[in-house]
Coordinates of C-alpha atoms in Angstrom, one line a residue:
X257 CA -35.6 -32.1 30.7
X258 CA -38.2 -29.4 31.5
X259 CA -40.1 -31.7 33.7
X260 CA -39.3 -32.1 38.0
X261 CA -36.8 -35.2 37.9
X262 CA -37.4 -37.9 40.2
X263 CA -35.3 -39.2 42.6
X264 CA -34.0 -42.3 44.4
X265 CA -31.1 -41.8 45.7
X266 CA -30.8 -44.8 48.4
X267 CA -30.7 -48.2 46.1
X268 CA -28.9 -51.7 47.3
X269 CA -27.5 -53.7 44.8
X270 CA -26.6 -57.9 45.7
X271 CA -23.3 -56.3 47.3
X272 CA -25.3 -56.3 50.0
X273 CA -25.6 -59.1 52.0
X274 CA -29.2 -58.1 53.0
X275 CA -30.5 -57.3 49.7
X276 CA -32.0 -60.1 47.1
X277 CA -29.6 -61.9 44.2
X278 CA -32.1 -60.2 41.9
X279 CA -30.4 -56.2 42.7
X280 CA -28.3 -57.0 39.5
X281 CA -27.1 -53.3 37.9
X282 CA -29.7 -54.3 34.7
X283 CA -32.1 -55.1 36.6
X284 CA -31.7 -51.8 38.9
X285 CA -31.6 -49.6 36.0
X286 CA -34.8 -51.6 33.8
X287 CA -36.4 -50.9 37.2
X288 CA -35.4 -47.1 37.4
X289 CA -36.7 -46.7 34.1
X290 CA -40.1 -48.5 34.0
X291 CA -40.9 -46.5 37.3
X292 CA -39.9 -43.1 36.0
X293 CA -37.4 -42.6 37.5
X294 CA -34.3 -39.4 36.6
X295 CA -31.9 -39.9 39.1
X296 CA -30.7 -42.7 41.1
X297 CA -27.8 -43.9 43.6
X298 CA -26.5 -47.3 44.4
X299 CA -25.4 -46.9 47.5
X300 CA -24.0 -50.3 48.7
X301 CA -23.0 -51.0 52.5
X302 CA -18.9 -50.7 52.8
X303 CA -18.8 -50.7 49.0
X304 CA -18.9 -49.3 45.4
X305 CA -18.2 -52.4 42.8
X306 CA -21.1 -52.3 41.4
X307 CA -21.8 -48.7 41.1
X308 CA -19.0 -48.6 37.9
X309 CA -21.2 -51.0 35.9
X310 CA -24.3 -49.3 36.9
X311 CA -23.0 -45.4 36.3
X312 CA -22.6 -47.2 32.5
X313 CA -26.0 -48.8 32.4
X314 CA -27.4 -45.8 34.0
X315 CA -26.1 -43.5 31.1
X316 CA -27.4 -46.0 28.6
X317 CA -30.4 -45.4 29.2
X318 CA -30.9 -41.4 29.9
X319 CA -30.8 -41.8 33.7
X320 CA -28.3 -39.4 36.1
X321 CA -26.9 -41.9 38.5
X322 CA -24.6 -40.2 41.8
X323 CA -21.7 -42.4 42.8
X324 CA -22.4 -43.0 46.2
X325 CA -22.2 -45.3 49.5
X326 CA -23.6 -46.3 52.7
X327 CA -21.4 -46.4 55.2
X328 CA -21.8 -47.3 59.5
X329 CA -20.3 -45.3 61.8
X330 CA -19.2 -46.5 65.8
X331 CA -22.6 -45.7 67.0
X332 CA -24.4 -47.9 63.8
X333 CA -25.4 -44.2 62.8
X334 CA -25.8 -44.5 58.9
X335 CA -24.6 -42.1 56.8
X336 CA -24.7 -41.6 52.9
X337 CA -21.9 -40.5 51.2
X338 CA -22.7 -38.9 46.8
X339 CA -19.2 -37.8 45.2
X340 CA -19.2 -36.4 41.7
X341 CA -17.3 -39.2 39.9
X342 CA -16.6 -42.9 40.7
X343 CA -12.4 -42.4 41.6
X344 CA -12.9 -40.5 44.6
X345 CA -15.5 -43.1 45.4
X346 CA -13.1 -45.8 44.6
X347 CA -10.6 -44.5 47.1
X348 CA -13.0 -43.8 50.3
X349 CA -14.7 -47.5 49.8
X350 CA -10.7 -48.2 49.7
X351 CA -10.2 -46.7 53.3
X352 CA -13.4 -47.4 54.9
X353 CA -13.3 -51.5 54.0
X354 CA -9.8 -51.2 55.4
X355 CA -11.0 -50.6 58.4
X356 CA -13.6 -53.6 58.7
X357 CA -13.4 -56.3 61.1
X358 CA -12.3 -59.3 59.4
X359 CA -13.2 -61.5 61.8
X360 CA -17.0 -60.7 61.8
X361 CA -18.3 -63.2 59.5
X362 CA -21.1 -62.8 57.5
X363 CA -24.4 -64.6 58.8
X364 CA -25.3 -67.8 57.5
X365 CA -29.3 -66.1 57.1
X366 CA -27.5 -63.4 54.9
X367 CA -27.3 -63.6 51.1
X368 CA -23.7 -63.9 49.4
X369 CA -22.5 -60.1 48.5
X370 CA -21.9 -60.2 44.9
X371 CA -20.2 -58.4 42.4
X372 CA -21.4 -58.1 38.9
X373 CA -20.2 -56.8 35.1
X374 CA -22.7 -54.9 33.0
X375 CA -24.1 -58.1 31.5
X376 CA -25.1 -59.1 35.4
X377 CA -22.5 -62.2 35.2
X378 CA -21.0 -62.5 38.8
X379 CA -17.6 -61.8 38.1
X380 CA -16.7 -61.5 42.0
X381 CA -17.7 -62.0 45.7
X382 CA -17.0 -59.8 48.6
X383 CA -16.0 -62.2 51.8
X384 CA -15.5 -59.5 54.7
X385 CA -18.8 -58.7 56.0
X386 CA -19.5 -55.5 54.5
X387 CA -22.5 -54.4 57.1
X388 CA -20.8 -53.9 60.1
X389 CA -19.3 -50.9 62.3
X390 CA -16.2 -49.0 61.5
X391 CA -14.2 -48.1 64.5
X392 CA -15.0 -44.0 63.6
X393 CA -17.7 -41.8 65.1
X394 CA -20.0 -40.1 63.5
X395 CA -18.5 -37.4 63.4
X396 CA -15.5 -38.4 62.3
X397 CA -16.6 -40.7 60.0
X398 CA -18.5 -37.5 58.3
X399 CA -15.5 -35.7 58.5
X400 CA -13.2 -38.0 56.6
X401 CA -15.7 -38.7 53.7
X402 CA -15.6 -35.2 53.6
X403 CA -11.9 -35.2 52.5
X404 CA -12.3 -37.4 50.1
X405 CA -14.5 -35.6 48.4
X406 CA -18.1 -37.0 49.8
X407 CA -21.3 -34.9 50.3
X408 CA -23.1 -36.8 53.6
X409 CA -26.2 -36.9 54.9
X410 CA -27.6 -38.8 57.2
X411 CA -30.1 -41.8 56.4
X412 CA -33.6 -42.4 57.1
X413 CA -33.4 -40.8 60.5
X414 CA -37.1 -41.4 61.2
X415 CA -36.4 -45.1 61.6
X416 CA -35.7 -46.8 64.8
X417 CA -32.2 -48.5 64.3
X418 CA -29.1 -46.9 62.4
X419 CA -30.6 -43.4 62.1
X420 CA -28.9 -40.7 63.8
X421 CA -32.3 -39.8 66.1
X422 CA -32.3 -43.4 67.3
X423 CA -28.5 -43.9 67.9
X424 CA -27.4 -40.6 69.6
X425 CA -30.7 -38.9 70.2
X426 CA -30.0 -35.8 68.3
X427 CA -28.1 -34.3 65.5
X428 CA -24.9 -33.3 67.0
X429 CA -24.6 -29.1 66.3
X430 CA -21.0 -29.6 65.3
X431 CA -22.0 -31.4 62.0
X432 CA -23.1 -29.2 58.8
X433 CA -25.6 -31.3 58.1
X434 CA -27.9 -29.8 55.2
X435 CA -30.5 -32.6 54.1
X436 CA -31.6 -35.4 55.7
X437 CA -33.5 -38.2 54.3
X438 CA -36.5 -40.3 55.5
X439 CA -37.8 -43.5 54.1
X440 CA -40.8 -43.5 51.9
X441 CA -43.8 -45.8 51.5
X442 CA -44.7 -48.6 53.1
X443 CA -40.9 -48.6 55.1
X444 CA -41.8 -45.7 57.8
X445 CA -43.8 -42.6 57.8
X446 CA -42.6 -39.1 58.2
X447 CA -43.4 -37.2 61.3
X448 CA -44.0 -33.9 62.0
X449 CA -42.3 -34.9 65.4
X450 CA -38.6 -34.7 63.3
X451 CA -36.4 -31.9 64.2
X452 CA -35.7 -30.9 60.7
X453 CA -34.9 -26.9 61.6
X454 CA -35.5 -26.1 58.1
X455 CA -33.1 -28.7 56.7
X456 CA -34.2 -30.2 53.0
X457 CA -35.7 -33.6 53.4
X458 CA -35.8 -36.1 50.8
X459 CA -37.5 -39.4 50.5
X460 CA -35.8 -42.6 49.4
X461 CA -37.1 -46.2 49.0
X462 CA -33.7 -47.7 50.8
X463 CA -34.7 -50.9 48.7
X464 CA -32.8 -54.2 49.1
X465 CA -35.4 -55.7 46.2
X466 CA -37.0 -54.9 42.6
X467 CA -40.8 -54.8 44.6
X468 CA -39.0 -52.6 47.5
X469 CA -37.8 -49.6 44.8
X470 CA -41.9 -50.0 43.4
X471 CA -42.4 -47.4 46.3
X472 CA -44.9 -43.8 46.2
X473 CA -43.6 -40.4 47.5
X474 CA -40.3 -40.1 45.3
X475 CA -39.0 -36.7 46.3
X476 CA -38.4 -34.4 43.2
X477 CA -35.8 -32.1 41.8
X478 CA -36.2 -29.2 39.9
X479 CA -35.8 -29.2 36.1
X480 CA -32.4 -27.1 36.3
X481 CA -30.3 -29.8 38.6
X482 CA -29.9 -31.9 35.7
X483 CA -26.4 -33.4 35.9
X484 CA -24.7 -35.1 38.6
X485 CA -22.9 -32.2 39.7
X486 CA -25.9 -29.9 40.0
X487 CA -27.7 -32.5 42.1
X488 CA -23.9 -32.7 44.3
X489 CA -23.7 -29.0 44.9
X490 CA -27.4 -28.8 45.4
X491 CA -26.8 -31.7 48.1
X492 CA -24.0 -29.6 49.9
X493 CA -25.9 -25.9 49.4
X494 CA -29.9 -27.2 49.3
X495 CA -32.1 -24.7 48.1
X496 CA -35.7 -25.7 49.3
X497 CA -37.5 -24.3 46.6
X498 CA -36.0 -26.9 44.0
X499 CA -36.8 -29.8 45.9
X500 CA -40.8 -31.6 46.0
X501 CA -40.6 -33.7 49.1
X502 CA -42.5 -34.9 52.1
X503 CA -41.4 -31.2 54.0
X504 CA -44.3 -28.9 52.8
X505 CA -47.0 -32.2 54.4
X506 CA -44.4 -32.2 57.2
X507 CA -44.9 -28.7 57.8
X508 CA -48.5 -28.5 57.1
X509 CA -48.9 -31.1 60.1

């Protein structure tokens, strides 16, 4: 690719509960590709079934897709988690869903949390509540998808519930936090008012729905961070001069 590669790299799938039946992993990646779109992540509350089918899909048809998760720390602080390959994944979603409540049922207003093949037949469906609080703090929470292989960042911080600004009022010193991300379109607005201290900022749609991923300002990657390794190490080390985002209007303001 010698073009900038656009990005999405916070997607729901019907894993969860609050997204649509429609998030199917074919109808993700159709979606993805009529939009344009290079690279994408499925990042699923408390959960990574459906990112196997969807890393396949996603190949298919000439799209870079970054394992990844959402995942809720003590404080509802949201944080997502990108690995390089789906068994270190596998083994984090492992730890973190053994640590959910399993007597927090899930809503009656919530959708079922499904589980799909790569044909989108339900072959599965989750019954612990995946969106809930895991008894970590943020901190630690970073920390431990840290050994597993995870690079974090916190999500959409200029929102005002589950982002880091709105849950502990700051971005604690003590984590290495590198990028940050802030929701695009219609969703929120970025603000020059964001203490991003020279951080990389990307956008991401955060859709729970096919109309919700049909969003503007997809933040760009240079042509050379082409493979999902590039775009992990780029992640941990950000270089802002191979990233097109909202910073430069940010900074402008």
């Amino acid at each position: 690719m010698s073009r900038w590669l656009r990005i999405d790299l916070h997607i729901h799938s019907a894993l969860s509960a609050c997204a649509l039946p429609e998030m199917t992993p074919n109808n993700i990646v159709n979606m993805a590709s009529v939009l344009g779109l290079d690279v994408i992540a499925v990042t699923d509350h408390h959960a990574a079934a459906n990112v196997l089918p969807i890393l396949d899909l996603a190949q298919q048809a000439g799209i870079i897709c970054i394992p990844g998760i959402e995942v809720q720390s003590r404080e509802d602080v949201h944080l997502l988690c990108y690995f390089q390959t789906y068994q270190p994944l596998r083994a984090f979603t492992d730890f973190v869903t053994s640590l959910l409540d399993p007597q927090i049922q899930l809503p009656k207003n919530l959708g079922k949390q499904l589980i799909f093949d790569e044909t989108d037949t339900i072959i599965g469906e989750e019954s612990r509540f995946l969106h809930q609080s895991i008894p970590l703090s943020t901190e630690e929470l970073w920390r431990v998808a840290e050994s597993f292989g995870a690079c974090c960042l916190p999500a959409h911080i200029d929102r005002p519930a589950f982002g880091i600004l709105s849950q502990l009022g700051f971005i604690p010193p003590s984590l290495p936090v590198k990028v940050v991300e802030v929701t695009m379109g219609q969703l929120a607005r970025p603000s020059k008012h964001l203490p991003l201290d020279g951080m990389a900022v990307i956008t991401a749609s955060d859709a729970h729905s096919l109309e919700q991923m049909v969003t503007p300002g997809h933040s760009q990657l240079h042509p050379s961070l082409n493979s999902v390794t590039r775009i992990w190490q780029w992640l941990r080390n950000p270089q802002i001069d191979l990233l097109r985002s909202f910073q430069s209007e940010l900074e402008d303001q």
